């Protein structure tokens, strides 16, 4: 688990693994402009020596993530996993039951590896209809409740509704919106760090 003194000693680094899709992979922008890189900078600015690993891949589905996750857990031994997947499954109209099953297994694998999981909620466009979008979005809160996870209710809250902050596809936030994503993630991450003894 995270060490209370990690901020004071470089050799006590903890690892945050961001495991997601194009929303976290700096899609169509410089990697340094993406929210994950900006989160790393925020941690440094706060004097925290946590290392952020971006394990996100554009186009990733929950099935693809489940296949990749064990190697990422073994290779990086994260203390915290920010799990941000499901959007591409939803855009393909895949069954919510299968999406949930894959997310659940990734949560279990992360917890078995000793990591605290922060689950990032995702919404898909309303044109998919409430009979699909409702259960799709609800699964994130349900999984958080079932596994005692800290939940980011919606990663793009206040961003997705504003066309000026979204790329032309209407799905991905612009570079200008990336600091706003950090502002959404930051207090959630802080709450987990405090729970683990981080000042």
Short mmCIF file of N, CA and C in Angstrom, two decimals:
data_model
loop_
_atom_site.label_atom_id
_atom_site.label_comp_id
_atom_site.label_asym_id
_atom_site.label_seq_id
_atom_site.Cartn_x
_atom_site.Cartn_y
_atom_site.Cartn_z
N UNK A 1 0.84 -1.19 0.00
CA UNK A 1 0.00 0.00 0.00
C UNK A 1 0.87 1.24 0.00
N UNK A 2 0.25 2.39 -0.16
CA UNK A 2 1.00 3.64 -0.21
C UNK A 2 1.67 3.92 1.13
N UNK A 3 2.86 4.48 1.04
CA UNK A 3 3.61 4.82 2.23
C UNK A 3 3.36 6.28 2.60
N UNK A 4 3.21 6.55 3.88
CA UNK A 4 2.92 7.90 4.31
C UNK A 4 4.06 8.86 3.99
N UNK A 5 5.27 8.30 3.89
CA UNK A 5 6.43 9.16 3.67
C UNK A 5 6.84 9.26 2.21
N UNK A 6 5.99 8.78 1.29
CA UNK A 6 6.44 8.70 -0.10
C UNK A 6 6.78 10.05 -0.69
N UNK A 7 6.15 11.10 -0.22
CA UNK A 7 6.44 12.42 -0.77
C UNK A 7 7.81 12.90 -0.37
N UNK A 8 8.35 12.35 0.72
CA UNK A 8 9.62 12.83 1.24
C UNK A 8 10.81 12.10 0.67
N UNK A 9 10.59 10.93 0.09
CA UNK A 9 11.73 10.13 -0.35
C UNK A 9 11.49 9.59 -1.75
N UNK A 10 12.44 9.87 -2.61
CA UNK A 10 12.30 9.45 -4.01
C UNK A 10 12.19 7.94 -4.12
N UNK A 11 12.88 7.21 -3.23
CA UNK A 11 12.85 5.75 -3.36
C UNK A 11 11.58 5.16 -2.76
N UNK A 12 10.68 5.99 -2.25
CA UNK A 12 9.40 5.51 -1.74
C UNK A 12 8.27 5.78 -2.71
N UNK A 13 8.60 5.95 -3.99
CA UNK A 13 7.60 6.28 -4.99
C UNK A 13 6.46 5.27 -4.99
N UNK A 14 5.25 5.78 -5.12
CA UNK A 14 4.10 4.94 -5.41
C UNK A 14 3.75 5.11 -6.87
N UNK A 15 2.89 4.24 -7.37
CA UNK A 15 2.54 4.25 -8.79
C UNK A 15 1.03 4.35 -8.95
N UNK A 16 0.61 5.27 -9.80
CA UNK A 16 -0.79 5.39 -10.21
C UNK A 16 -0.86 4.94 -11.66
N UNK A 17 -1.62 3.90 -11.93
CA UNK A 17 -1.82 3.41 -13.29
C UNK A 17 -3.16 3.91 -13.81
N UNK A 18 -3.10 4.72 -14.86
CA UNK A 18 -4.32 5.14 -15.54
C UNK A 18 -4.55 4.17 -16.69
N UNK A 19 -5.64 3.43 -16.61
CA UNK A 19 -5.89 2.34 -17.56
C UNK A 19 -7.19 2.63 -18.28
N UNK A 20 -7.07 3.21 -19.47
CA UNK A 20 -8.27 3.65 -20.18
C UNK A 20 -8.16 3.56 -21.68
N UNK A 21 -8.98 4.39 -22.33
CA UNK A 21 -9.03 4.41 -23.79
C UNK A 21 -8.60 5.78 -24.29
N UNK A 22 -9.13 6.21 -25.43
CA UNK A 22 -8.68 7.47 -26.03
C UNK A 22 -8.98 8.69 -25.16
N UNK A 23 -9.96 8.60 -24.26
CA UNK A 23 -10.24 9.73 -23.38
C UNK A 23 -9.06 10.03 -22.46
N UNK A 24 -8.22 9.01 -22.24
CA UNK A 24 -7.06 9.18 -21.37
C UNK A 24 -5.74 9.08 -22.13
N UNK A 25 -5.81 8.83 -23.43
CA UNK A 25 -4.60 8.59 -24.23
C UNK A 25 -4.17 9.81 -25.04
N UNK A 26 -4.65 11.00 -24.67
CA UNK A 26 -4.28 12.24 -25.36
C UNK A 26 -4.57 12.14 -26.86
N UNK A 27 -5.79 11.75 -27.17
CA UNK A 27 -6.21 11.52 -28.56
C UNK A 27 -6.10 12.80 -29.38
N UNK A 28 -5.37 12.73 -30.49
CA UNK A 28 -5.20 13.82 -31.44
C UNK A 28 -4.59 15.08 -30.80
N UNK A 29 -3.67 14.85 -29.85
CA UNK A 29 -2.94 15.98 -29.27
C UNK A 29 -1.60 15.49 -28.76
N UNK A 30 -0.72 16.39 -28.45
CA UNK A 30 0.57 16.04 -27.87
C UNK A 30 0.34 15.34 -26.53
N UNK A 31 1.09 14.27 -26.30
CA UNK A 31 0.93 13.50 -25.07
C UNK A 31 1.05 14.38 -23.83
N UNK A 32 1.95 15.35 -23.89
CA UNK A 32 2.17 16.22 -22.73
C UNK A 32 0.98 17.12 -22.43
N UNK A 33 0.07 17.26 -23.40
CA UNK A 33 -1.12 18.09 -23.20
C UNK A 33 -2.30 17.30 -22.64
N UNK A 34 -2.18 15.97 -22.60
CA UNK A 34 -3.27 15.13 -22.12
C UNK A 34 -3.42 15.22 -20.61
N UNK A 35 -4.59 14.87 -20.11
CA UNK A 35 -4.86 15.03 -18.69
C UNK A 35 -4.00 14.14 -17.81
N UNK A 36 -3.56 12.99 -18.33
CA UNK A 36 -2.74 12.10 -17.52
C UNK A 36 -1.37 12.72 -17.26
N UNK A 37 -0.78 13.32 -18.30
CA UNK A 37 0.50 14.02 -18.12
C UNK A 37 0.33 15.23 -17.21
N UNK A 38 -0.79 15.92 -17.34
CA UNK A 38 -1.05 17.08 -16.49
C UNK A 38 -1.27 16.65 -15.03
N UNK A 39 -1.84 15.46 -14.84
CA UNK A 39 -1.99 14.94 -13.48
C UNK A 39 -0.64 14.67 -12.85
N UNK A 40 0.28 14.11 -13.63
CA UNK A 40 1.64 13.90 -13.13
C UNK A 40 2.27 15.22 -12.72
N UNK A 41 2.07 16.25 -13.53
CA UNK A 41 2.62 17.56 -13.20
C UNK A 41 1.99 18.12 -11.93
N UNK A 42 0.69 17.94 -11.77
CA UNK A 42 0.00 18.42 -10.57
C UNK A 42 0.58 17.75 -9.32
N UNK A 43 0.83 16.45 -9.41
CA UNK A 43 1.42 15.74 -8.27
C UNK A 43 2.79 16.31 -7.93
N UNK A 44 3.59 16.58 -8.96
CA UNK A 44 4.92 17.16 -8.71
C UNK A 44 4.79 18.54 -8.09
N UNK A 45 3.85 19.33 -8.60
CA UNK A 45 3.65 20.68 -8.07
C UNK A 45 3.25 20.64 -6.60
N UNK A 46 2.55 19.55 -6.21
CA UNK A 46 2.11 19.40 -4.82
C UNK A 46 3.18 18.73 -3.95
N UNK A 47 4.34 18.46 -4.54
CA UNK A 47 5.43 17.86 -3.79
C UNK A 47 5.30 16.37 -3.57
N UNK A 48 4.45 15.72 -4.37
CA UNK A 48 4.25 14.27 -4.23
C UNK A 48 5.07 13.54 -5.29
N UNK A 49 5.76 12.49 -4.86
CA UNK A 49 6.64 11.77 -5.77
C UNK A 49 5.98 10.56 -6.42
N UNK A 50 4.66 10.50 -6.38
CA UNK A 50 3.95 9.43 -7.08
C UNK A 50 4.27 9.47 -8.57
N UNK A 51 4.45 8.31 -9.15
CA UNK A 51 4.68 8.21 -10.59
C UNK A 51 3.39 7.76 -11.27
N UNK A 52 2.99 8.47 -12.32
CA UNK A 52 1.79 8.13 -13.07
C UNK A 52 2.19 7.38 -14.34
N UNK A 53 1.61 6.21 -14.52
CA UNK A 53 1.83 5.41 -15.72
C UNK A 53 0.56 5.45 -16.55
N UNK A 54 0.68 5.85 -17.80
CA UNK A 54 -0.49 5.88 -18.67
C UNK A 54 -0.56 4.59 -19.47
N UNK A 55 -1.47 3.71 -19.07
CA UNK A 55 -1.65 2.45 -19.78
C UNK A 55 -2.85 2.49 -20.71
N UNK A 56 -3.20 3.69 -21.17
CA UNK A 56 -4.40 3.86 -22.00
C UNK A 56 -4.08 3.67 -23.48
N UNK A 57 -5.02 3.11 -24.21
CA UNK A 57 -4.87 2.84 -25.64
C UNK A 57 -6.13 3.31 -26.36
N UNK A 58 -5.96 4.14 -27.35
CA UNK A 58 -7.12 4.61 -28.12
C UNK A 58 -7.84 3.44 -28.77
N UNK A 59 -9.16 3.45 -28.69
CA UNK A 59 -9.96 2.39 -29.27
C UNK A 59 -10.14 1.18 -28.37
N UNK A 60 -9.54 1.20 -27.19
CA UNK A 60 -9.59 0.03 -26.31
C UNK A 60 -11.01 -0.27 -25.83
N UNK A 61 -11.33 -1.55 -25.81
CA UNK A 61 -12.59 -2.03 -25.25
C UNK A 61 -12.31 -2.67 -23.89
N UNK A 62 -13.36 -3.00 -23.19
CA UNK A 62 -13.15 -3.68 -21.91
C UNK A 62 -12.54 -5.06 -22.11
N UNK A 63 -12.88 -5.73 -23.20
CA UNK A 63 -12.29 -7.05 -23.47
C UNK A 63 -10.79 -6.90 -23.73
N UNK A 64 -10.42 -5.89 -24.52
CA UNK A 64 -9.00 -5.66 -24.78
C UNK A 64 -8.26 -5.26 -23.52
N UNK A 65 -8.90 -4.42 -22.71
CA UNK A 65 -8.28 -4.02 -21.46
C UNK A 65 -8.07 -5.19 -20.53
N UNK A 66 -9.06 -6.07 -20.45
CA UNK A 66 -8.94 -7.24 -19.59
C UNK A 66 -7.78 -8.12 -20.04
N UNK A 67 -7.57 -8.23 -21.34
CA UNK A 67 -6.46 -9.04 -21.85
C UNK A 67 -5.11 -8.41 -21.51
N UNK A 68 -5.05 -7.08 -21.49
CA UNK A 68 -3.78 -6.39 -21.26
C UNK A 68 -3.44 -6.17 -19.78
N UNK A 69 -4.47 -6.13 -18.95
CA UNK A 69 -4.27 -5.68 -17.57
C UNK A 69 -3.29 -6.53 -16.76
N UNK A 70 -3.33 -7.86 -16.81
CA UNK A 70 -2.41 -8.62 -15.95
C UNK A 70 -0.94 -8.24 -16.16
N UNK A 71 -0.53 -8.06 -17.41
CA UNK A 71 0.85 -7.69 -17.67
C UNK A 71 1.17 -6.30 -17.13
N UNK A 72 0.19 -5.38 -17.21
CA UNK A 72 0.40 -4.04 -16.68
C UNK A 72 0.53 -4.06 -15.16
N UNK A 73 -0.28 -4.87 -14.50
CA UNK A 73 -0.20 -4.99 -13.05
C UNK A 73 1.12 -5.61 -12.63
N UNK A 74 1.55 -6.64 -13.35
CA UNK A 74 2.83 -7.28 -13.03
C UNK A 74 4.01 -6.35 -13.29
N UNK A 75 3.92 -5.60 -14.39
CA UNK A 75 5.05 -4.78 -14.79
C UNK A 75 5.22 -3.51 -13.97
N UNK A 76 4.12 -2.95 -13.47
CA UNK A 76 4.20 -1.65 -12.79
C UNK A 76 3.83 -1.69 -11.31
N UNK A 77 3.21 -2.77 -10.85
CA UNK A 77 2.83 -2.94 -9.45
C UNK A 77 2.20 -1.65 -8.89
N UNK A 78 1.10 -1.20 -9.49
CA UNK A 78 0.50 0.07 -9.06
C UNK A 78 -0.12 0.00 -7.68
N UNK A 79 -0.07 1.15 -7.00
CA UNK A 79 -0.76 1.30 -5.73
C UNK A 79 -2.20 1.71 -5.95
N UNK A 80 -2.44 2.46 -7.03
CA UNK A 80 -3.76 2.93 -7.40
C UNK A 80 -3.97 2.67 -8.89
N UNK A 81 -5.14 2.17 -9.25
CA UNK A 81 -5.52 2.01 -10.65
C UNK A 81 -6.74 2.90 -10.90
N UNK A 82 -6.60 3.82 -11.85
CA UNK A 82 -7.75 4.60 -12.31
C UNK A 82 -8.27 3.89 -13.55
N UNK A 83 -9.41 3.25 -13.42
CA UNK A 83 -9.97 2.42 -14.49
C UNK A 83 -10.99 3.23 -15.27
N UNK A 84 -10.66 3.50 -16.54
CA UNK A 84 -11.51 4.34 -17.40
C UNK A 84 -11.76 3.60 -18.70
N UNK A 85 -12.68 2.67 -18.68
CA UNK A 85 -13.01 1.90 -19.88
C UNK A 85 -14.51 1.68 -19.97
N UNK A 86 -14.95 1.32 -21.17
CA UNK A 86 -16.36 1.02 -21.41
C UNK A 86 -16.96 1.88 -22.51
N UNK A 87 -16.37 3.06 -22.75
CA UNK A 87 -16.94 3.95 -23.75
C UNK A 87 -16.99 3.36 -25.14
N UNK A 88 -15.91 2.69 -25.55
CA UNK A 88 -15.90 2.11 -26.90
C UNK A 88 -16.87 0.94 -27.01
N UNK A 89 -17.02 0.19 -25.93
CA UNK A 89 -18.03 -0.88 -25.92
C UNK A 89 -19.42 -0.27 -26.12
N UNK A 90 -19.68 0.83 -25.39
CA UNK A 90 -20.97 1.47 -25.49
C UNK A 90 -21.26 2.02 -26.86
N UNK A 91 -20.25 2.64 -27.47
CA UNK A 91 -20.43 3.20 -28.82
C UNK A 91 -20.69 2.10 -29.84
N UNK A 92 -20.26 0.88 -29.55
CA UNK A 92 -20.52 -0.26 -30.43
C UNK A 92 -21.83 -0.96 -30.08
N UNK A 93 -22.48 -0.49 -29.02
CA UNK A 93 -23.74 -1.09 -28.62
C UNK A 93 -23.61 -2.49 -28.05
N UNK A 94 -22.47 -2.80 -27.46
CA UNK A 94 -22.27 -4.13 -26.89
C UNK A 94 -23.14 -4.30 -25.64
N UNK A 95 -23.51 -5.52 -25.31
CA UNK A 95 -24.39 -5.73 -24.16
C UNK A 95 -23.78 -5.20 -22.87
N UNK A 96 -24.58 -4.48 -22.10
CA UNK A 96 -24.08 -3.93 -20.83
C UNK A 96 -23.62 -5.05 -19.91
N UNK A 97 -24.28 -6.18 -19.97
CA UNK A 97 -23.89 -7.30 -19.10
C UNK A 97 -22.46 -7.74 -19.36
N UNK A 98 -22.04 -7.78 -20.62
CA UNK A 98 -20.67 -8.20 -20.93
C UNK A 98 -19.66 -7.12 -20.57
N UNK A 99 -20.05 -5.84 -20.75
CA UNK A 99 -19.17 -4.74 -20.36
C UNK A 99 -18.93 -4.80 -18.86
N UNK A 100 -20.01 -4.96 -18.13
CA UNK A 100 -19.92 -5.01 -16.67
C UNK A 100 -19.06 -6.18 -16.21
N UNK A 101 -19.24 -7.31 -16.85
CA UNK A 101 -18.45 -8.49 -16.46
C UNK A 101 -16.96 -8.24 -16.65
N UNK A 102 -16.60 -7.59 -17.75
CA UNK A 102 -15.18 -7.30 -18.00
C UNK A 102 -14.65 -6.27 -17.00
N UNK A 103 -15.43 -5.23 -16.74
CA UNK A 103 -15.01 -4.24 -15.75
C UNK A 103 -14.85 -4.88 -14.37
N UNK A 104 -15.78 -5.73 -14.03
CA UNK A 104 -15.74 -6.41 -12.74
C UNK A 104 -14.47 -7.24 -12.59
N UNK A 105 -14.13 -7.95 -13.65
CA UNK A 105 -12.93 -8.79 -13.59
C UNK A 105 -11.67 -7.94 -13.46
N UNK A 106 -11.64 -6.79 -14.14
CA UNK A 106 -10.47 -5.90 -14.02
C UNK A 106 -10.37 -5.31 -12.62
N UNK A 107 -11.50 -5.01 -12.02
CA UNK A 107 -11.51 -4.53 -10.64
C UNK A 107 -10.95 -5.62 -9.72
N UNK A 108 -11.42 -6.84 -9.90
CA UNK A 108 -10.96 -7.94 -9.06
C UNK A 108 -9.46 -8.17 -9.21
N UNK A 109 -8.98 -8.16 -10.45
CA UNK A 109 -7.55 -8.37 -10.69
C UNK A 109 -6.72 -7.27 -10.04
N UNK A 110 -7.19 -6.04 -10.15
CA UNK A 110 -6.45 -4.91 -9.56
C UNK A 110 -6.42 -5.01 -8.04
N UNK A 111 -7.55 -5.34 -7.46
CA UNK A 111 -7.60 -5.47 -6.00
C UNK A 111 -6.76 -6.64 -5.52
N UNK A 112 -6.78 -7.74 -6.27
CA UNK A 112 -5.96 -8.89 -5.89
C UNK A 112 -4.47 -8.56 -5.96
N UNK A 113 -4.12 -7.60 -6.82
CA UNK A 113 -2.72 -7.17 -6.95
C UNK A 113 -2.36 -6.13 -5.89
N UNK A 114 -3.31 -5.80 -5.01
CA UNK A 114 -3.04 -4.87 -3.92
C UNK A 114 -3.27 -3.41 -4.25
N UNK A 115 -3.93 -3.14 -5.37
CA UNK A 115 -4.16 -1.76 -5.79
C UNK A 115 -5.54 -1.27 -5.34
N UNK A 116 -5.59 0.00 -5.01
CA UNK A 116 -6.86 0.68 -4.77
C UNK A 116 -7.41 1.09 -6.14
N UNK A 117 -8.68 0.84 -6.40
CA UNK A 117 -9.27 1.14 -7.71
C UNK A 117 -10.15 2.38 -7.61
N UNK A 118 -9.88 3.32 -8.51
CA UNK A 118 -10.77 4.46 -8.72
C UNK A 118 -11.46 4.20 -10.06
N UNK A 119 -12.78 4.14 -10.05
CA UNK A 119 -13.53 3.84 -11.26
C UNK A 119 -14.06 5.13 -11.87
N UNK A 120 -13.78 5.33 -13.14
CA UNK A 120 -14.23 6.53 -13.85
C UNK A 120 -15.51 6.22 -14.62
N UNK A 121 -16.58 6.90 -14.25
CA UNK A 121 -17.84 6.73 -14.96
C UNK A 121 -17.83 7.38 -16.32
N UNK A 122 -18.49 6.74 -17.27
CA UNK A 122 -18.55 7.21 -18.65
C UNK A 122 -20.02 7.29 -19.07
N UNK A 123 -20.34 8.30 -19.84
CA UNK A 123 -21.66 8.39 -20.47
C UNK A 123 -21.48 8.34 -21.98
N UNK A 124 -22.46 7.78 -22.66
CA UNK A 124 -22.43 7.76 -24.12
C UNK A 124 -23.54 8.65 -24.64
N UNK A 125 -23.46 9.05 -25.92
CA UNK A 125 -24.42 10.02 -26.45
C UNK A 125 -25.87 9.57 -26.29
N UNK A 126 -26.77 10.52 -26.07
CA UNK A 126 -28.18 10.18 -25.80
C UNK A 126 -28.89 9.55 -26.99
N UNK A 127 -28.33 9.68 -28.19
CA UNK A 127 -29.00 9.10 -29.35
C UNK A 127 -29.02 7.57 -29.31
N UNK A 128 -28.29 6.97 -28.36
CA UNK A 128 -28.35 5.51 -28.21
C UNK A 128 -29.63 5.08 -27.48
N UNK A 129 -30.36 6.04 -26.94
CA UNK A 129 -31.65 5.74 -26.32
C UNK A 129 -31.52 5.42 -24.85
N UNK A 130 -32.51 5.83 -24.05
CA UNK A 130 -32.44 5.65 -22.59
C UNK A 130 -32.43 4.19 -22.15
N UNK A 131 -32.99 3.30 -22.95
CA UNK A 131 -33.00 1.89 -22.55
C UNK A 131 -31.60 1.29 -22.55
N UNK A 132 -30.69 1.95 -23.28
CA UNK A 132 -29.30 1.49 -23.28
C UNK A 132 -28.41 2.40 -22.44
N UNK A 133 -28.56 3.73 -22.64
CA UNK A 133 -27.66 4.65 -21.96
C UNK A 133 -27.86 4.65 -20.44
N UNK A 134 -29.09 4.41 -19.99
CA UNK A 134 -29.37 4.38 -18.56
C UNK A 134 -28.62 3.26 -17.84
N UNK A 135 -28.85 2.00 -18.24
CA UNK A 135 -28.12 0.90 -17.61
C UNK A 135 -26.61 0.99 -17.82
N UNK A 136 -26.20 1.51 -18.99
CA UNK A 136 -24.76 1.64 -19.26
C UNK A 136 -24.12 2.53 -18.21
N UNK A 137 -24.69 3.70 -17.97
CA UNK A 137 -24.11 4.63 -17.01
C UNK A 137 -24.26 4.12 -15.58
N UNK A 138 -25.39 3.49 -15.28
CA UNK A 138 -25.66 3.01 -13.92
C UNK A 138 -24.68 1.94 -13.46
N UNK A 139 -24.10 1.19 -14.40
CA UNK A 139 -23.22 0.10 -14.01
C UNK A 139 -22.01 0.58 -13.22
N UNK A 140 -21.56 1.80 -13.50
CA UNK A 140 -20.37 2.30 -12.80
C UNK A 140 -20.65 2.51 -11.32
N UNK A 141 -21.78 3.15 -11.00
CA UNK A 141 -22.14 3.32 -9.59
C UNK A 141 -22.39 1.96 -8.93
N UNK A 142 -23.03 1.06 -9.66
CA UNK A 142 -23.32 -0.26 -9.10
C UNK A 142 -22.03 -1.01 -8.78
N UNK A 143 -21.06 -0.96 -9.68
CA UNK A 143 -19.78 -1.63 -9.43
C UNK A 143 -19.04 -0.98 -8.28
N UNK A 144 -19.09 0.35 -8.22
CA UNK A 144 -18.43 1.05 -7.11
C UNK A 144 -19.05 0.62 -5.78
N UNK A 145 -20.37 0.51 -5.75
CA UNK A 145 -21.05 0.07 -4.53
C UNK A 145 -20.69 -1.37 -4.17
N UNK A 146 -20.68 -2.23 -5.18
CA UNK A 146 -20.41 -3.65 -4.94
C UNK A 146 -19.00 -3.91 -4.44
N UNK A 147 -18.04 -3.12 -4.91
CA UNK A 147 -16.63 -3.38 -4.59
C UNK A 147 -16.01 -2.32 -3.69
N UNK A 148 -16.81 -1.42 -3.16
CA UNK A 148 -16.29 -0.41 -2.26
C UNK A 148 -15.29 0.52 -2.90
N UNK A 149 -15.56 0.90 -4.15
CA UNK A 149 -14.62 1.73 -4.91
C UNK A 149 -14.94 3.21 -4.76
N UNK A 150 -13.92 4.02 -4.94
CA UNK A 150 -14.12 5.44 -5.10
C UNK A 150 -14.49 5.68 -6.56
N UNK A 151 -15.55 6.45 -6.78
CA UNK A 151 -16.09 6.65 -8.12
C UNK A 151 -15.90 8.09 -8.57
N UNK A 152 -15.42 8.27 -9.79
CA UNK A 152 -15.51 9.55 -10.48
C UNK A 152 -16.83 9.47 -11.25
N UNK A 153 -17.88 10.17 -10.82
CA UNK A 153 -19.20 9.94 -11.41
C UNK A 153 -19.23 10.06 -12.94
N UNK A 154 -18.55 11.07 -13.48
CA UNK A 154 -18.49 11.22 -14.95
C UNK A 154 -17.19 11.96 -15.27
N UNK A 155 -16.31 11.31 -15.99
CA UNK A 155 -14.98 11.86 -16.26
C UNK A 155 -15.04 13.20 -16.99
N UNK A 156 -16.06 13.38 -17.81
CA UNK A 156 -16.15 14.60 -18.62
C UNK A 156 -17.28 15.51 -18.15
N UNK A 157 -17.56 15.48 -16.87
CA UNK A 157 -18.65 16.30 -16.32
C UNK A 157 -18.38 17.78 -16.58
N UNK A 158 -19.36 18.47 -17.17
CA UNK A 158 -19.21 19.87 -17.49
C UNK A 158 -18.41 20.15 -18.75
N UNK A 159 -17.88 19.11 -19.35
CA UNK A 159 -17.07 19.23 -20.57
C UNK A 159 -17.84 18.72 -21.77
N UNK A 160 -18.39 17.52 -21.66
CA UNK A 160 -19.06 16.88 -22.79
C UNK A 160 -20.25 17.70 -23.30
N UNK A 161 -20.87 18.47 -22.39
CA UNK A 161 -22.05 19.26 -22.78
C UNK A 161 -21.69 20.54 -23.52
N UNK A 162 -20.41 20.88 -23.53
CA UNK A 162 -19.97 22.14 -24.12
C UNK A 162 -19.23 21.88 -25.43
N UNK A 163 -19.86 22.13 -26.58
CA UNK A 163 -19.21 21.84 -27.87
C UNK A 163 -17.86 22.53 -28.04
N UNK A 164 -17.68 23.67 -27.40
CA UNK A 164 -16.41 24.39 -27.53
C UNK A 164 -15.25 23.65 -26.88
N UNK A 165 -15.57 22.73 -25.98
CA UNK A 165 -14.54 21.96 -25.29
C UNK A 165 -14.34 20.57 -25.88
N UNK A 166 -15.10 20.26 -26.94
CA UNK A 166 -15.04 18.94 -27.54
C UNK A 166 -14.47 19.02 -28.95
N UNK A 167 -13.76 17.97 -29.34
CA UNK A 167 -13.25 17.89 -30.71
C UNK A 167 -14.42 17.72 -31.68
N UNK A 168 -14.12 17.80 -32.97
CA UNK A 168 -15.16 17.77 -33.99
C UNK A 168 -16.03 16.52 -33.93
N UNK A 169 -15.48 15.41 -33.41
CA UNK A 169 -16.25 14.18 -33.35
C UNK A 169 -17.30 14.19 -32.25
N UNK A 170 -17.25 15.18 -31.37
CA UNK A 170 -18.21 15.28 -30.29
C UNK A 170 -18.01 14.26 -29.18
N UNK A 171 -16.93 13.51 -29.23
CA UNK A 171 -16.67 12.44 -28.26
C UNK A 171 -15.45 12.74 -27.40
N UNK A 172 -14.42 13.33 -28.00
CA UNK A 172 -13.17 13.54 -27.30
C UNK A 172 -12.98 15.00 -26.92
N UNK A 173 -12.54 15.26 -25.70
CA UNK A 173 -12.29 16.65 -25.29
C UNK A 173 -11.06 17.22 -25.99
N UNK A 174 -11.05 18.53 -26.14
CA UNK A 174 -9.93 19.22 -26.75
C UNK A 174 -8.76 19.31 -25.78
N UNK A 175 -7.63 19.77 -26.30
CA UNK A 175 -6.47 20.00 -25.44
C UNK A 175 -6.79 21.04 -24.37
N UNK A 176 -7.59 22.05 -24.74
CA UNK A 176 -7.94 23.09 -23.79
C UNK A 176 -8.77 22.56 -22.62
N UNK A 177 -9.48 21.45 -22.86
CA UNK A 177 -10.33 20.87 -21.81
C UNK A 177 -9.57 19.94 -20.87
N UNK A 178 -8.35 19.56 -21.22
CA UNK A 178 -7.63 18.57 -20.42
C UNK A 178 -7.38 19.02 -18.98
N UNK A 179 -7.03 20.30 -18.73
CA UNK A 179 -6.88 20.71 -17.33
C UNK A 179 -8.18 20.58 -16.54
N UNK A 180 -9.32 20.70 -17.21
CA UNK A 180 -10.60 20.52 -16.54
C UNK A 180 -10.80 19.07 -16.11
N UNK A 181 -10.32 18.14 -16.93
CA UNK A 181 -10.39 16.73 -16.55
C UNK A 181 -9.56 16.49 -15.30
N UNK A 182 -8.37 17.08 -15.26
CA UNK A 182 -7.53 16.95 -14.06
C UNK A 182 -8.27 17.49 -12.84
N UNK A 183 -8.96 18.61 -12.99
CA UNK A 183 -9.70 19.19 -11.88
C UNK A 183 -10.81 18.27 -11.39
N UNK A 184 -11.35 17.44 -12.28
CA UNK A 184 -12.37 16.46 -11.90
C UNK A 184 -11.73 15.28 -11.16
N UNK A 185 -10.59 14.82 -11.67
CA UNK A 185 -9.92 13.65 -11.10
C UNK A 185 -9.21 13.98 -9.79
N UNK A 186 -8.63 15.16 -9.70
CA UNK A 186 -7.74 15.50 -8.60
C UNK A 186 -8.35 15.33 -7.21
N UNK A 187 -9.52 15.89 -6.91
CA UNK A 187 -10.06 15.72 -5.55
C UNK A 187 -10.39 14.26 -5.21
N UNK A 188 -10.75 13.50 -6.23
CA UNK A 188 -11.02 12.07 -6.00
C UNK A 188 -9.72 11.35 -5.63
N UNK A 189 -8.67 11.62 -6.40
CA UNK A 189 -7.37 11.01 -6.10
C UNK A 189 -6.87 11.45 -4.73
N UNK A 190 -7.04 12.73 -4.42
CA UNK A 190 -6.62 13.23 -3.12
C UNK A 190 -7.31 12.48 -1.99
N UNK A 191 -8.59 12.20 -2.15
CA UNK A 191 -9.32 11.51 -1.09
C UNK A 191 -8.77 10.11 -0.86
N UNK A 192 -8.36 9.45 -1.93
CA UNK A 192 -7.77 8.11 -1.80
C UNK A 192 -6.39 8.20 -1.15
N UNK A 193 -5.60 9.18 -1.55
CA UNK A 193 -4.27 9.34 -0.96
C UNK A 193 -4.37 9.62 0.54
N UNK A 194 -5.31 10.46 0.93
CA UNK A 194 -5.48 10.76 2.34
C UNK A 194 -5.90 9.51 3.12
N UNK A 195 -6.77 8.71 2.51
CA UNK A 195 -7.22 7.48 3.16
C UNK A 195 -6.06 6.50 3.36
N UNK A 196 -5.07 6.63 2.47
CA UNK A 196 -3.90 5.74 2.55
C UNK A 196 -2.77 6.34 3.37
N UNK A 197 -3.03 7.50 3.99
CA UNK A 197 -2.02 8.08 4.87
C UNK A 197 -1.15 9.12 4.22
N UNK A 198 -1.45 9.49 2.96
CA UNK A 198 -0.69 10.53 2.28
C UNK A 198 -1.19 11.89 2.73
N UNK A 199 -0.28 12.80 3.13
CA UNK A 199 -0.73 14.14 3.56
C UNK A 199 -1.49 14.86 2.46
#
